[in-house]
Every structure is written in structure tokens, then in C-alpha cells.
Short mmCIF file of C-alpha atoms in Angstrom, two decimals:
data_model
loop_
_atom_site.label_atom_id
_atom_site.label_comp_id
_atom_site.label_asym_id
_atom_site.label_seq_id
_atom_site.Cartn_x
_atom_site.Cartn_y
_atom_site.Cartn_z
CA UNK A 1 -6.94 -29.68 -22.56
CA UNK A 2 -7.48 -33.07 -24.18
CA UNK A 3 -8.84 -35.63 -21.72
CA UNK A 4 -9.68 -38.38 -24.19
CA UNK A 5 -8.19 -41.61 -22.85
CA UNK A 6 -9.71 -44.03 -25.34
CA UNK A 7 -9.03 -42.87 -28.89
CA UNK A 8 -5.71 -43.39 -30.63
CA UNK A 9 -5.75 -40.39 -32.94
CA UNK A 10 -2.94 -38.54 -31.14
CA UNK A 11 -0.34 -41.03 -32.34
CA UNK A 12 -1.67 -42.29 -35.66
CA UNK A 13 -0.28 -39.45 -37.76
CA UNK A 14 3.37 -38.93 -36.86
CA UNK A 15 4.71 -37.27 -40.01
CA UNK A 16 5.43 -33.54 -39.56
CA UNK A 17 3.96 -33.62 -36.04
CA UNK A 18 6.19 -32.70 -33.12
CA UNK A 19 5.67 -33.95 -29.57
CA UNK A 20 6.97 -31.73 -26.80
CA UNK A 21 8.14 -33.34 -23.56
CA UNK A 22 8.62 -31.14 -20.50
CA UNK A 23 11.15 -32.40 -17.95
CA UNK A 24 13.29 -34.33 -20.43
CA UNK A 25 16.02 -34.69 -17.77
CA UNK A 26 13.63 -36.41 -15.36
CA UNK A 27 13.02 -40.15 -15.33
CA UNK A 28 9.43 -40.08 -16.64
CA UNK A 29 10.09 -37.43 -19.30
CA UNK A 30 13.21 -39.25 -20.49
CA UNK A 31 11.54 -42.62 -20.98
CA UNK A 32 8.27 -41.14 -22.33
CA UNK A 33 10.28 -39.34 -25.02
CA UNK A 34 11.96 -42.60 -25.98
CA UNK A 35 8.59 -44.37 -26.23
CA UNK A 36 7.46 -41.69 -28.70
CA UNK A 37 10.67 -41.77 -30.70
CA UNK A 38 10.59 -45.59 -30.90
CA UNK A 39 7.26 -45.11 -32.72
CA UNK A 40 8.89 -42.76 -35.23
CA UNK A 41 7.75 -39.49 -33.60
CA UNK A 42 9.94 -36.40 -33.60
CA UNK A 43 10.34 -35.04 -30.07
CA UNK A 44 11.24 -31.66 -28.63
CA UNK A 45 12.49 -31.81 -25.05
CA UNK A 46 12.85 -29.04 -22.53
CA UNK A 47 14.15 -28.82 -18.99
CA UNK A 48 15.27 -26.15 -16.54
CA UNK A 49 18.39 -28.19 -15.83
CA UNK A 50 21.51 -27.41 -17.80
CA UNK A 51 23.13 -29.82 -20.23
CA UNK A 52 25.74 -30.73 -17.58
CA UNK A 53 23.08 -31.26 -14.91
CA UNK A 54 20.98 -33.62 -17.05
CA UNK A 55 21.69 -36.86 -15.14
CA UNK A 56 20.12 -39.33 -17.57
CA UNK A 57 21.14 -37.68 -20.85
CA UNK A 58 23.17 -40.77 -21.76
CA UNK A 59 19.90 -42.69 -22.29
CA UNK A 60 18.95 -40.17 -25.00
CA UNK A 61 22.30 -40.04 -26.77
CA UNK A 62 21.49 -42.20 -29.81
CA UNK A 63 18.19 -40.35 -30.38
CA UNK A 64 19.97 -36.98 -30.34
CA UNK A 65 22.60 -38.34 -32.75
CA UNK A 66 19.85 -39.62 -35.07
CA UNK A 67 18.19 -36.18 -34.91
CA UNK A 68 14.97 -37.67 -33.54
CA UNK A 69 15.29 -35.42 -30.50
CA UNK A 70 16.00 -31.74 -29.98
CA UNK A 71 16.52 -30.48 -26.44
CA UNK A 72 16.24 -27.02 -24.90
CA UNK A 73 18.31 -27.01 -21.72
CA UNK A 74 18.06 -24.44 -18.89
CA UNK A 75 14.77 -22.98 -20.19
CA UNK A 76 11.24 -23.48 -21.53
CA UNK A 77 11.37 -21.15 -24.57
CA UNK A 78 8.32 -19.91 -26.46
CA UNK A 79 9.52 -21.80 -29.55
CA UNK A 80 9.09 -25.09 -27.65
CA UNK A 81 5.38 -24.38 -27.16
CA UNK A 82 4.80 -22.96 -30.64
CA UNK A 83 6.50 -25.89 -32.41
CA UNK A 84 4.88 -28.71 -30.41
CA UNK A 85 1.61 -30.17 -31.73
CA UNK A 86 1.14 -32.04 -28.43
CA UNK A 87 2.82 -31.42 -25.08
CA UNK A 88 3.48 -34.11 -22.45
CA UNK A 89 4.20 -32.64 -18.99
CA UNK A 90 5.62 -34.72 -16.13
CA UNK A 91 3.05 -36.10 -13.64
CA UNK A 92 4.74 -34.08 -10.91
CA UNK A 93 4.06 -30.72 -12.63
CA UNK A 94 1.58 -28.77 -10.53
CA UNK A 95 -1.42 -27.25 -12.27
CA UNK A 96 -0.64 -24.09 -10.30
CA UNK A 97 2.83 -23.81 -11.82
CA UNK A 98 3.67 -21.03 -14.27
CA UNK A 99 4.46 -23.57 -17.01
CA UNK A 100 1.10 -25.33 -16.69
CA UNK A 101 -0.80 -22.05 -16.61
CA UNK A 102 1.08 -20.93 -19.71
CA UNK A 103 0.05 -24.10 -21.54
CA UNK A 104 -3.58 -23.51 -20.63
CA UNK A 105 -3.36 -19.87 -21.66
CA UNK A 106 -2.11 -20.73 -25.15
CA UNK A 107 -4.61 -23.63 -25.30
CA UNK A 108 -1.91 -26.20 -25.90
CA UNK A 109 -2.83 -29.80 -26.69
CA UNK A 110 -1.82 -31.35 -23.36
CA UNK A 111 -1.41 -35.12 -23.11
CA UNK A 112 -0.75 -36.54 -19.68
CA UNK A 113 1.36 -39.68 -19.28
CA UNK A 114 -1.68 -41.86 -18.57
CA UNK A 115 -3.21 -40.79 -21.88
CA UNK A 116 0.04 -41.74 -23.60
CA UNK A 117 -0.08 -45.17 -21.91
CA UNK A 118 -3.74 -45.69 -22.85
CA UNK A 119 -3.22 -44.80 -26.47
CA UNK A 120 0.11 -46.52 -27.07
CA UNK A 121 -0.45 -50.20 -26.26
CA UNK A 122 2.40 -52.67 -25.76
CA UNK A 123 3.06 -54.37 -29.11
CA UNK A 124 4.85 -57.38 -27.62
CA UNK A 125 4.39 -60.11 -24.97
CA UNK A 126 4.54 -58.47 -21.53
CA UNK A 127 5.31 -60.30 -18.28
CA UNK A 128 5.36 -58.70 -14.81
CA UNK A 129 7.22 -60.06 -11.77
CA UNK A 130 6.14 -59.12 -8.26
CA UNK A 131 6.66 -60.42 -4.72
CA UNK A 132 8.49 -59.35 -1.58
CA UNK A 133 11.79 -61.11 -2.20
CA UNK A 134 13.47 -62.49 -5.31
CA UNK A 135 11.90 -60.12 -7.85
CA UNK A 136 15.16 -58.73 -9.20
CA UNK A 137 16.92 -62.08 -9.58
CA UNK A 138 13.85 -63.70 -11.16
CA UNK A 139 13.43 -60.78 -13.58
CA UNK A 140 17.12 -60.60 -14.49
CA UNK A 141 17.44 -64.35 -15.05
CA UNK A 142 14.31 -64.47 -17.20
CA UNK A 143 15.67 -61.61 -19.31
CA UNK A 144 18.93 -63.52 -19.65
CA UNK A 145 17.02 -66.59 -20.86
CA UNK A 146 15.14 -64.46 -23.42
CA UNK A 147 18.36 -62.86 -24.67
CA UNK A 148 20.02 -66.28 -24.97
CA UNK A 149 17.05 -67.26 -27.14
CA UNK A 150 17.77 -64.28 -29.41
CA UNK A 151 14.96 -62.07 -28.12
CA UNK A 152 15.49 -58.36 -27.43
CA UNK A 153 14.13 -57.26 -24.05
CA UNK A 154 12.93 -53.73 -23.40
CA UNK A 155 15.21 -51.85 -20.98
CA UNK A 156 14.61 -48.58 -19.17
CA UNK A 157 18.33 -47.89 -19.60
CA UNK A 158 18.97 -46.02 -16.34
CA UNK A 159 22.24 -46.91 -14.64
CA UNK A 160 22.15 -47.80 -10.95
CA UNK A 161 18.37 -47.48 -10.87
CA UNK A 162 16.16 -50.47 -10.14
CA UNK A 163 13.20 -48.90 -11.89
CA UNK A 164 10.41 -51.11 -10.52
CA UNK A 165 7.94 -48.44 -9.35
CA UNK A 166 5.88 -45.49 -10.54
CA UNK A 167 5.65 -45.00 -14.34
CA UNK A 168 8.90 -46.75 -15.22
CA UNK A 169 7.64 -50.34 -15.79
CA UNK A 170 4.55 -49.26 -17.80
CA UNK A 171 6.64 -47.02 -20.06
CA UNK A 172 9.35 -49.67 -20.35
CA UNK A 173 6.69 -52.08 -21.67
CA UNK A 174 6.20 -49.72 -24.63
CA UNK A 175 9.86 -49.29 -25.60
CA UNK A 176 11.35 -51.06 -28.59
CA UNK A 177 11.94 -54.80 -28.12
CA UNK A 178 10.65 -58.30 -28.77
CA UNK A 179 9.46 -58.93 -25.21
CA UNK A 180 9.01 -56.98 -21.97
CA UNK A 181 9.97 -58.56 -18.62
CA UNK A 182 9.11 -56.04 -15.93
CA UNK A 183 9.90 -55.98 -12.22
CA UNK A 184 6.93 -54.41 -10.45
CA UNK A 185 7.35 -53.33 -6.81
CA UNK A 186 5.25 -51.54 -4.24
CA UNK A 187 5.77 -49.27 -1.25
CA UNK A 188 2.89 -51.04 0.49
CA UNK A 189 0.40 -48.29 -0.34
CA UNK A 190 -3.10 -49.58 -1.22
CA UNK A 191 -3.80 -49.24 -4.93
CA UNK A 192 -0.24 -48.59 -6.12
CA UNK A 193 0.48 -52.11 -7.42
CA UNK A 194 -3.00 -52.37 -8.95
CA UNK A 195 -2.47 -49.14 -10.89
CA UNK A 196 0.95 -50.24 -12.05
CA UNK A 197 -0.07 -53.65 -13.37
CA UNK A 198 -3.07 -52.11 -15.15
CA UNK A 199 -0.74 -49.64 -16.83
CA UNK A 200 1.74 -52.38 -17.82
CA UNK A 201 -0.99 -54.52 -19.44
CA UNK A 202 0.79 -57.87 -19.01
CA UNK A 203 -0.62 -61.20 -20.17
CA UNK A 204 1.58 -63.19 -17.78
CA UNK A 205 2.71 -62.64 -14.21
CA UNK A 206 5.04 -64.24 -11.66
CA UNK A 207 4.57 -63.89 -7.88
CA UNK A 208 7.69 -65.01 -5.99
CA UNK A 209 6.39 -64.84 -2.39
CA UNK A 210 4.65 -62.56 0.12
CA UNK A 211 6.51 -61.80 3.35
CA UNK A 212 6.34 -58.77 5.68
CA UNK A 213 7.84 -55.59 4.19
CA UNK A 214 6.73 -51.99 3.64
CA UNK A 215 4.21 -52.46 6.46
CA UNK A 216 3.11 -49.10 7.81
CA UNK A 217 1.93 -48.38 11.34
CA UNK A 218 -1.76 -48.65 10.45
CA UNK A 219 -1.35 -51.93 8.54
CA UNK A 220 -1.09 -55.58 9.43
CA UNK A 221 0.49 -58.35 7.36
CA UNK A 222 -2.75 -59.48 5.71
CA UNK A 223 -3.49 -55.89 4.65
CA UNK A 224 -0.07 -55.78 3.01
CA UNK A 225 -0.73 -59.18 1.42
CA UNK A 226 -4.01 -57.91 -0.03
CA UNK A 227 -2.03 -55.27 -1.93
CA UNK A 228 -0.08 -58.07 -3.61
CA UNK A 229 -3.43 -59.78 -4.10
CA UNK A 230 -4.52 -57.06 -6.49
CA UNK A 231 -1.79 -58.33 -8.82
CA UNK A 232 -3.37 -61.80 -8.75
CA UNK A 233 -6.84 -60.33 -9.24
CA UNK A 234 -5.70 -58.56 -12.43
CA UNK A 235 -5.07 -61.84 -14.25
CA UNK A 236 -8.61 -62.76 -15.20
CA UNK A 237 -7.06 -63.94 -18.44
CA UNK A 238 -3.56 -65.03 -19.35
CA UNK A 239 -1.11 -66.94 -17.15
CA UNK A 240 -0.17 -66.52 -13.50
CA UNK A 241 2.90 -68.34 -12.18
CA UNK A 242 3.01 -68.60 -8.37
CA UNK A 243 5.16 -70.06 -5.61
CA UNK A 244 2.83 -72.65 -4.07
CA UNK A 245 5.18 -73.15 -1.09
CA UNK A 246 4.06 -69.77 0.29
CA UNK A 247 0.82 -70.26 2.27
CA UNK A 248 -0.20 -66.59 2.13
CA UNK A 249 0.31 -66.43 -1.62
CA UNK A 250 -1.39 -69.73 -2.32
CA UNK A 251 -4.23 -68.74 -0.01
CA UNK A 252 -4.81 -65.61 -2.10
CA UNK A 253 -4.80 -67.65 -5.29
CA UNK A 254 -7.34 -70.08 -3.82
CA UNK A 255 -9.55 -67.24 -2.57
CA UNK A 256 -9.63 -65.53 -5.97
CA UNK A 257 -10.29 -68.85 -7.65
CA UNK A 258 -13.07 -69.56 -5.16
CA UNK A 259 -14.61 -66.17 -5.91
CA UNK A 260 -14.85 -67.27 -9.53
CA UNK A 261 -16.85 -70.32 -8.33
CA UNK A 262 -14.33 -72.72 -9.79
CA UNK A 263 -12.18 -75.30 -8.03
CA UNK A 264 -10.24 -76.36 -11.12
CA UNK A 265 -6.49 -76.14 -10.39
CA UNK A 266 -5.54 -75.26 -13.96
CA UNK A 267 -7.81 -72.34 -14.82
CA UNK A 268 -10.85 -70.34 -13.77
CA UNK A 269 -13.99 -69.56 -15.76
CA UNK A 270 -12.54 -66.26 -16.91
CA UNK A 271 -9.60 -67.94 -18.62
CA UNK A 272 -6.72 -67.41 -16.17
CA UNK A 273 -4.25 -70.28 -16.16
CA UNK A 274 -2.60 -70.78 -12.78
CA UNK A 275 0.79 -72.53 -12.85
CA UNK A 276 2.44 -73.43 -9.54
CA UNK A 277 6.04 -74.16 -8.61
CA UNK A 278 7.85 -75.23 -5.46
CA UNK A 279 10.79 -77.23 -4.10
CA UNK A 280 11.19 -80.66 -2.60
CA UNK A 281 13.65 -79.97 0.22
CA UNK A 282 14.05 -80.94 3.85
CA UNK A 283 12.59 -78.26 6.13
CA UNK A 284 15.30 -76.35 8.00
CA UNK A 285 13.24 -74.99 10.90
CA UNK A 286 9.68 -74.48 12.14
CA UNK A 287 8.12 -71.10 11.43
CA UNK A 288 4.82 -69.26 11.74
CA UNK A 289 2.87 -67.18 9.27
CA UNK A 290 -0.59 -65.74 8.90
CA UNK A 291 -2.92 -67.77 6.73
CA UNK A 292 -5.32 -65.84 4.54
CA UNK A 293 -8.10 -67.05 6.90
CA UNK A 294 -6.49 -65.07 9.73
CA UNK A 295 -5.07 -68.02 11.67
CA UNK A 296 -1.38 -68.22 12.49
CA UNK A 297 -0.21 -71.50 11.03
CA UNK A 298 2.91 -73.59 11.48
CA UNK A 299 5.25 -73.87 8.49
CA UNK A 300 8.05 -76.37 8.08
CA UNK A 301 10.24 -73.77 6.41
CA UNK A 302 12.55 -74.34 3.48
CA UNK A 303 13.36 -70.61 3.40
CA UNK A 304 11.83 -67.84 5.54
CA UNK A 305 8.04 -67.83 5.32
CA UNK A 306 7.95 -70.59 2.72
CA UNK A 307 7.72 -74.38 2.97
CA UNK A 308 5.23 -77.07 3.96
CA UNK A 309 1.92 -76.08 5.60
CA UNK A 310 -1.57 -77.31 6.42
CA UNK A 311 -4.11 -74.92 7.96
CA UNK A 312 -7.31 -75.87 9.80
CA UNK A 313 -9.25 -73.85 7.23
CA UNK A 314 -8.32 -76.48 4.63
CA UNK A 315 -5.49 -74.63 2.95
CA UNK A 316 -2.53 -76.90 2.40
CA UNK A 317 0.53 -76.94 0.23
CA UNK A 318 -0.47 -78.46 -3.14
CA UNK A 319 1.62 -80.65 -5.38
CA UNK A 320 3.24 -78.02 -7.62
CA UNK A 321 3.03 -78.24 -11.40
CA UNK A 322 6.81 -77.70 -11.49
CA UNK A 323 8.84 -79.12 -8.59
CA UNK A 324 12.58 -78.64 -8.03
CA UNK A 325 14.25 -81.55 -6.24
CA UNK A 326 17.61 -83.34 -5.85
CA UNK A 327 19.01 -79.95 -4.87
CA UNK A 328 22.79 -79.79 -4.65
CA UNK A 329 25.24 -76.95 -4.19
CA UNK A 330 25.07 -75.96 -7.85
CA UNK A 331 22.34 -78.10 -9.39
CA UNK A 332 18.75 -79.29 -9.15
CA UNK A 333 16.30 -81.46 -11.05
CA UNK A 334 13.08 -79.85 -12.21
CA UNK A 335 10.01 -82.06 -12.46
CA UNK A 336 7.94 -80.72 -15.34
CA UNK A 337 4.76 -81.92 -17.07
CA UNK A 338 7.05 -83.19 -19.85
CA UNK A 339 9.49 -85.05 -17.56
CA UNK A 340 12.50 -84.39 -15.32
CA UNK A 341 15.17 -81.91 -16.43
CA UNK A 342 18.59 -81.38 -14.80
CA UNK A 343 19.83 -77.80 -14.30
CA UNK A 344 23.18 -76.43 -13.17
CA UNK A 345 23.68 -72.91 -11.77
CA UNK A 346 26.51 -70.56 -10.88
CA UNK A 347 24.37 -68.75 -8.32
CA UNK A 348 24.08 -70.38 -4.91
CA UNK A 349 21.37 -70.79 -2.30
CA UNK A 350 17.96 -72.43 -2.03
CA UNK A 351 16.29 -69.04 -2.52
CA UNK A 352 17.94 -68.90 -5.94
CA UNK A 353 16.52 -72.34 -6.78
CA UNK A 354 13.10 -70.79 -6.20
CA UNK A 355 14.03 -67.75 -8.32
CA UNK A 356 15.41 -69.92 -11.11
CA UNK A 357 12.37 -72.19 -11.10
CA UNK A 358 9.94 -69.29 -11.49
CA UNK A 359 12.02 -67.95 -14.39
CA UNK A 360 12.25 -71.35 -16.09
CA UNK A 361 8.49 -71.92 -15.82
CA UNK A 362 7.82 -68.54 -17.45
CA UNK A 363 10.33 -69.26 -20.22
CA UNK A 364 8.63 -72.58 -20.97
CA UNK A 365 4.98 -71.68 -20.50
CA UNK A 366 4.82 -68.08 -21.71
CA UNK A 367 7.76 -67.38 -23.99
CA UNK A 368 7.82 -70.95 -25.39
CA UNK A 369 11.61 -71.16 -25.30
CA UNK A 370 13.14 -74.60 -25.85
CA UNK A 371 14.70 -76.44 -22.90
CA UNK A 372 18.22 -76.61 -24.34
CA UNK A 373 18.33 -72.82 -24.63
CA UNK A 374 16.91 -72.42 -21.12
CA UNK A 375 19.49 -74.82 -19.65
CA UNK A 376 22.32 -72.99 -21.40
CA UNK A 377 21.06 -69.63 -20.09
CA UNK A 378 20.58 -70.81 -16.49
CA UNK A 379 24.04 -72.37 -16.42
CA UNK A 380 25.72 -69.19 -17.73
CA UNK A 381 23.81 -66.76 -15.47
CA UNK A 382 26.25 -64.90 -13.18
CA UNK A 383 23.67 -63.52 -10.78
CA UNK A 384 22.60 -59.99 -9.89
CA UNK A 385 24.88 -57.30 -8.53
CA UNK A 386 24.45 -56.95 -4.78
CA UNK A 387 22.85 -60.35 -4.22
CA UNK A 388 25.27 -62.51 -2.17
CA UNK A 389 28.01 -60.77 -4.16
CA UNK A 390 31.61 -61.68 -3.33
CA UNK A 391 33.89 -58.67 -2.88
CA UNK A 392 37.29 -60.07 -1.79
CA UNK A 393 39.07 -62.10 0.89
CA UNK A 394 40.81 -60.19 3.68
CA UNK A 395 42.96 -61.99 6.28
CA UNK A 396 41.17 -65.23 5.53
CA UNK A 397 37.62 -63.81 5.74
CA UNK A 398 35.51 -63.51 2.58
CA UNK A 399 33.60 -60.23 2.31
CA UNK A 400 30.08 -60.50 0.85
CA UNK A 401 27.48 -57.81 0.06
CA UNK A 402 23.76 -58.48 -0.07
CA UNK A 403 20.88 -56.06 -0.66
CA UNK A 404 18.62 -57.96 1.80
CA UNK A 405 16.62 -55.38 3.74
CA UNK A 406 13.51 -57.04 5.20
CA UNK A 407 13.21 -59.78 7.85
CA UNK A 408 12.37 -62.65 5.50
CA UNK A 409 15.06 -61.68 3.00
CA UNK A 410 17.69 -61.31 5.71
CA UNK A 411 16.71 -64.62 7.31
CA UNK A 412 16.86 -66.46 4.00
CA UNK A 413 20.23 -65.03 2.97
CA UNK A 414 21.85 -65.70 6.35
CA UNK A 415 20.61 -69.28 6.44
CA UNK A 416 22.05 -69.90 3.00
CA UNK A 417 25.32 -68.25 4.04
CA UNK A 418 25.59 -70.55 7.06
CA UNK A 419 25.36 -73.55 4.77
CA UNK A 420 28.53 -72.28 3.09
CA UNK A 421 30.50 -70.65 5.95
CA UNK A 422 30.98 -72.18 9.40
CA UNK A 423 31.54 -68.87 11.23
CA UNK A 424 29.84 -65.69 10.04
CA UNK A 425 29.97 -62.00 10.99
CA UNK A 426 26.90 -59.96 10.02
CA UNK A 427 27.09 -56.19 9.46
CA UNK A 428 23.58 -54.66 9.49
CA UNK A 429 23.31 -51.35 7.59
CA UNK A 430 19.51 -51.42 7.43
CA UNK A 431 16.77 -49.11 8.68
CA UNK A 432 13.62 -51.14 8.15
CA UNK A 433 10.77 -49.67 6.12
CA UNK A 434 8.45 -51.32 8.64
CA UNK A 435 9.88 -49.20 11.45
CA UNK A 436 11.04 -50.32 14.89
CA UNK A 437 9.36 -53.74 14.71
CA UNK A 438 11.15 -54.47 11.43
CA UNK A 439 14.51 -53.33 12.81
CA UNK A 440 14.05 -55.62 15.79
CA UNK A 441 13.03 -58.64 13.72
CA UNK A 442 15.98 -58.18 11.35
CA UNK A 443 18.43 -58.00 14.24
CA UNK A 444 16.84 -61.01 15.95
CA UNK A 445 17.34 -63.08 12.80
CA UNK A 446 20.95 -61.92 12.56
CA UNK A 447 21.61 -62.87 16.20
CA UNK A 448 19.85 -66.21 15.76
CA UNK A 449 21.91 -67.22 12.72
CA UNK A 450 25.19 -65.27 12.77
CA UNK A 451 28.18 -65.65 15.11
CA UNK A 452 29.08 -61.95 15.46
CA UNK A 453 26.62 -59.12 14.79
CA UNK A 454 27.58 -55.50 14.07
CA UNK A 455 24.59 -53.10 14.06
CA UNK A 456 26.20 -50.49 11.80
CA UNK A 457 23.12 -48.31 11.22
CA UNK A 458 21.63 -46.04 13.88
CA UNK A 459 18.28 -47.86 13.90
CA UNK A 460 19.78 -51.35 14.10
CA UNK A 461 21.87 -50.08 17.03
CA UNK A 462 18.70 -48.77 18.67
CA UNK A 463 17.08 -52.20 18.32
CA UNK A 464 20.13 -53.79 19.94
CA UNK A 465 20.27 -51.32 22.83
CA UNK A 466 16.53 -51.37 23.55
CA UNK A 467 15.60 -54.98 23.06
CA UNK A 468 18.49 -57.41 22.62
CA UNK A 469 21.23 -58.35 25.02
CA UNK A 470 23.66 -60.76 23.39
CA UNK A 471 27.42 -61.33 23.61
CA UNK A 472 27.36 -61.68 19.83
CA UNK A 473 26.66 -57.96 19.35
CA UNK A 474 29.52 -55.55 18.64
CA UNK A 475 28.77 -51.80 18.51
CA UNK A 476 30.65 -49.07 16.65
CA UNK A 477 31.03 -45.41 17.62
CA UNK A 478 29.90 -44.33 14.15
CA UNK A 479 26.47 -45.98 14.54
CA UNK A 480 25.59 -43.43 17.26
CA UNK A 481 24.91 -40.85 14.53
CA UNK A 482 21.24 -40.82 13.53
CA UNK A 483 20.78 -41.27 9.79
CA UNK A 484 18.03 -42.35 7.41
CA UNK A 485 17.48 -41.09 3.86
CA UNK A 486 14.43 -42.65 2.23
CA UNK A 487 15.18 -46.36 2.07
CA UNK A 488 18.90 -45.83 2.75
CA UNK A 489 19.77 -46.89 6.29
CA UNK A 490 23.41 -45.92 6.85
CA UNK A 491 26.17 -43.57 5.72
CA UNK A 492 29.33 -44.76 4.01
CA UNK A 493 31.25 -44.16 7.26
CA UNK A 494 28.80 -46.30 9.22
CA UNK A 495 29.10 -49.09 6.64
CA UNK A 496 32.89 -49.04 6.68
CA UNK A 497 33.19 -48.84 10.47
CA UNK A 498 30.83 -51.78 10.72
CA UNK A 499 32.86 -53.77 8.20
CA UNK A 500 36.09 -53.01 10.08
CA UNK A 501 34.55 -54.45 13.25
CA UNK A 502 33.40 -57.50 11.32
CA UNK A 503 36.88 -58.07 9.91
CA UNK A 504 38.32 -58.07 13.43
CA UNK A 505 36.27 -61.21 14.19
CA UNK A 506 37.61 -64.73 13.70
CA UNK A 507 35.19 -65.79 10.97
CA UNK A 508 35.12 -67.40 7.55
CA UNK A 509 33.03 -64.59 6.04
CA UNK A 510 31.67 -61.11 6.76
CA UNK A 511 28.36 -60.25 5.11
CA UNK A 512 27.24 -56.63 4.84
CA UNK A 513 23.46 -56.40 4.58
CA UNK A 514 21.24 -53.62 3.24
CA UNK A 515 20.83 -50.96 0.61
CA UNK A 516 23.69 -48.94 2.10
CA UNK A 517 26.07 -51.89 1.76
CA UNK A 518 25.04 -52.16 -1.90
CA UNK A 519 25.26 -48.41 -2.52
CA UNK A 520 28.75 -48.17 -1.03
CA UNK A 521 30.19 -51.28 -2.66
CA UNK A 522 33.06 -49.33 -4.17
CA UNK A 523 33.97 -47.98 -0.73
CA UNK A 524 33.88 -51.54 0.60
CA UNK A 525 36.14 -52.70 -2.23
CA UNK A 526 38.71 -50.02 -1.47
CA UNK A 527 38.75 -50.64 2.31
CA UNK A 528 41.70 -53.12 2.28
CA UNK A 529 43.95 -50.47 0.71
CA UNK A 530 43.07 -47.98 3.46
CA UNK A 531 43.62 -50.59 6.17
CA UNK A 532 47.05 -51.46 4.76
CA UNK A 533 47.99 -47.78 4.64
CA UNK A 534 47.16 -47.53 8.33
CA UNK A 535 48.81 -50.89 9.07
CA UNK A 536 45.59 -52.30 10.44
#
């Protein structure tokens, strides 16, 4: 078995050499095969799934048509092993499996995925986006700016798959394209974000914010924040673009800069250039958040967990390098080192001003895209599916879907919704990844901001029954059924029953929150037809 992770000789000579990929129907095998084929390699694929069962085969279609890829479905034939010069198994393949033992028996040249990543370096500018909220919108808008500038962005190509964890972003960085803009997430497990960013090998990063999410029973918020801090620590060289209105995030930046024995705002001794952004906006409410020093500090919040702050330890909100001000319903002025620039947007909400600003800064500072192109791209950007997404109007109430699933995200979205709609019904389809405390905090924010609250998921109902007594709360019979599947918090029935209750309220809008609301969007869209059939 070849364990060499430093040399590049496995991929220098591609002519007449065949690379075998086991698990071609899986996510990692699929994208690893495409990385190889984009380098001109010929690939054999094999999988125990049948042709019809191969869920992501569409992503391989053009390679099969170009005869760069041959696939053995429903089997791992001997010819696959005999024809392959090198074999790449999926990371999930156990060394005790029959297939792995067979490879060892025939002394196959085995290359694991990490070896592939070490030997095939990204051949383009790579930027990673992380943070608790706003990653997807920031990533998608920045890609849109790059495409408007005529640049091809690498895409993992999987439909209905966010693709921000595990091996997907690192492999995506090595696909064909002019630039790679990668969303990098975390499940809150120590080391996972550090490993991912090291595999992606970016030279620029954006951190949107750090708010409580994915916090496990044995963790506290600062432990979770330290996981995001490993992203900051990675950028000893290159550029790091950060939201300076977040005290936890800025505190991490200051602590890493202090560790480098340098107080210069622009860069540390190792060559990292820190670029900050923020907004000039009247604070909406007082909030509290843990400073990196351990104190709980007061924040004059612009959005949840973000705003104006000044801790006794000396940490205070700096004057950002890029500052968005004069914020209107669909426009803002960005103060830049080169002067003030006016931007218009189709997407709404102060949180999207933050997202847009981070994207614009990266486009200017890292990709060196001209301002006219950036303005054109920002103005034409339609937003991201499932983020404050309008579905339809039913009996005078607008129906909105939002993927928001953690307390800060929910609080931010609902506050922005209340700026637009006078009376609001909130349907909660979430089961928090932070457990009971997260469920409770999400429901508390909904009750604080919304006018009618429908806990549609089992765990949001539990939070209501155990901890909250409010006349705003409306329960459904369907939410009595216990359900949780990974990060999915509700069934389609629970979502629809919750929406029905919301539509019975005298409101201007009904917002359905959570992954389940996003997953069952098509069911939500078809609900009016079913209601009319039943004369409801």
C-alpha cells in the first residue's frame, strides 16, 4: 500500500494509466473521479449499486459521453482490479471489508483520498467562507460576482446538496475552473474545520460571524468559537476578511494577532492581511454575548449577536476597513479605502447587507474585480433558494420559507421580517442541533418577535409545553408525533399542518422556518390547491 503523501509521481504520467475509483455512485467517489478526469486521467469506476440506483450519475454524464469514464455497476469485477494502475477507495471503506482485503492480497497500488488531495494541488485562486450564519448567501453571491466578471467557478454539481462538509469542498477546489469559492461548514466537532481548511488550501477566507450552533452537551459557546478560530489560525499568509461587528469573532482575530506579537491592524509578521467590514446602523435592541476573555458583554445589536460593543478587557468594535451605511430597503453605500460606492440589491434584510459586504470586499481585495462589474452583479443577484424565499399569497397572507435553524439565524430573520410585515405568524419546523436549550431559545425568539407561533415539530412543541406559556402559541395534533432525522426536524405532514394553522391567523405573512420547511417547499407550494379542494 502506497502511503507517500508528499511526492507527485502518481499523477505526473497520465497516458495509458488507468485510475480505478471504488464507490463511483457515492459523493466522494463521484467528485474524486471528476478531479482525476479534469486532469486528463482515464478512470474506471465501480459500485455495488445498479445503474438505476446511482443517484449522482448525472454529474458524470459528460465524462461517460467523452469516454473518459467507464463504470461497472452492481459489481466489483476482477477486470476492474487488473486494469487499474492505481485504486482510490472511499474513506468509508473498512479495512476489514472483503474489497479492501482483496486489494491488499493482489498488492494493488492503493491511493487514499488524502493522498490524492496532497498530490493534486489547487491550480487556481481558492477562497473559503465559514461562519455560523450567512455562509451560503455570501458564497453564492461571490460566485455570482465572479461569473459576471467572466470567471468560471468550480462546482461540485450535486443537486439539492449543500456540500459544505467532509471531502466535498477540498475536492471541489481541484475541479476545473478559474476560481474556487468554497462554503466550509462544521458540525461543531473539534478538529473538523481545521482539517477541512487545510485540505482546501485557500489563500483567502471570509468569516461571517460566530453565534451558538452545533453546541454539544459537553461544550460551551467559547469552545465552539475556538473551532471557528482554527480557520482564522490557518491564515498565517494570505487574506482574511472578517465581520468586525461580531465581538467573539473580532476577539479571536485580536488574540491570534496578539500571539504573533504584532498590534498592526493590517497584517501580522507572518504575512496575513486582515480586512474588516461592518455596518453603520442604529442598534435595534440590547443583547449579550460571551467575549473571548470569558466575560458576558453588552452588545447594541444590529442583528442577533452582532453590533456595537466595548468589553472591560479592552476589546471594542473597531472602525471597519469597509463600512456599509445609508442603508435603505434595497440599497446601501459602502465606504471603501477608495471612496464611497452606492449599491442596490434585490435581496432584503440587514443580514443580507452584511453578506453582500463580505462578498464585495472579497471581490475587490482578492479577485481584483472592477467595481462596475461588482455593482452589476450585486444588483442582479436574486438570492438563495430557501432564504426568505417568497412562495405565494393565500387569502391576503404572504407565505415565506427560510432555512434558519439556529437561535441567532432565527432571531435575525424574524427581526428583518417584522420590518416588512406588521403582523407575522411563525411556523417552527426545527429540532435544534444544540438540543433542548437550542429548541427553547429558538421558540423564545419566535414568541418575542412574532404575533402567532406554531411549534410544528415535536421538539419545538416540547419546548412550548415545558417552558413557555404564551397566548401566541398555537399547537397542532400532528406535532405530537416524535420525529428527528439527522438535522431534519419535522415531517412533511407536520410542516403542512403547521402552515395550515398559520394561515388561519389574521396576519400579513406566514414564515415557515427550518430545514424541513426548505425540504418540503414543493409540498408547501401545492398546499393552496389541496385547501381549495377541501373548501378550506
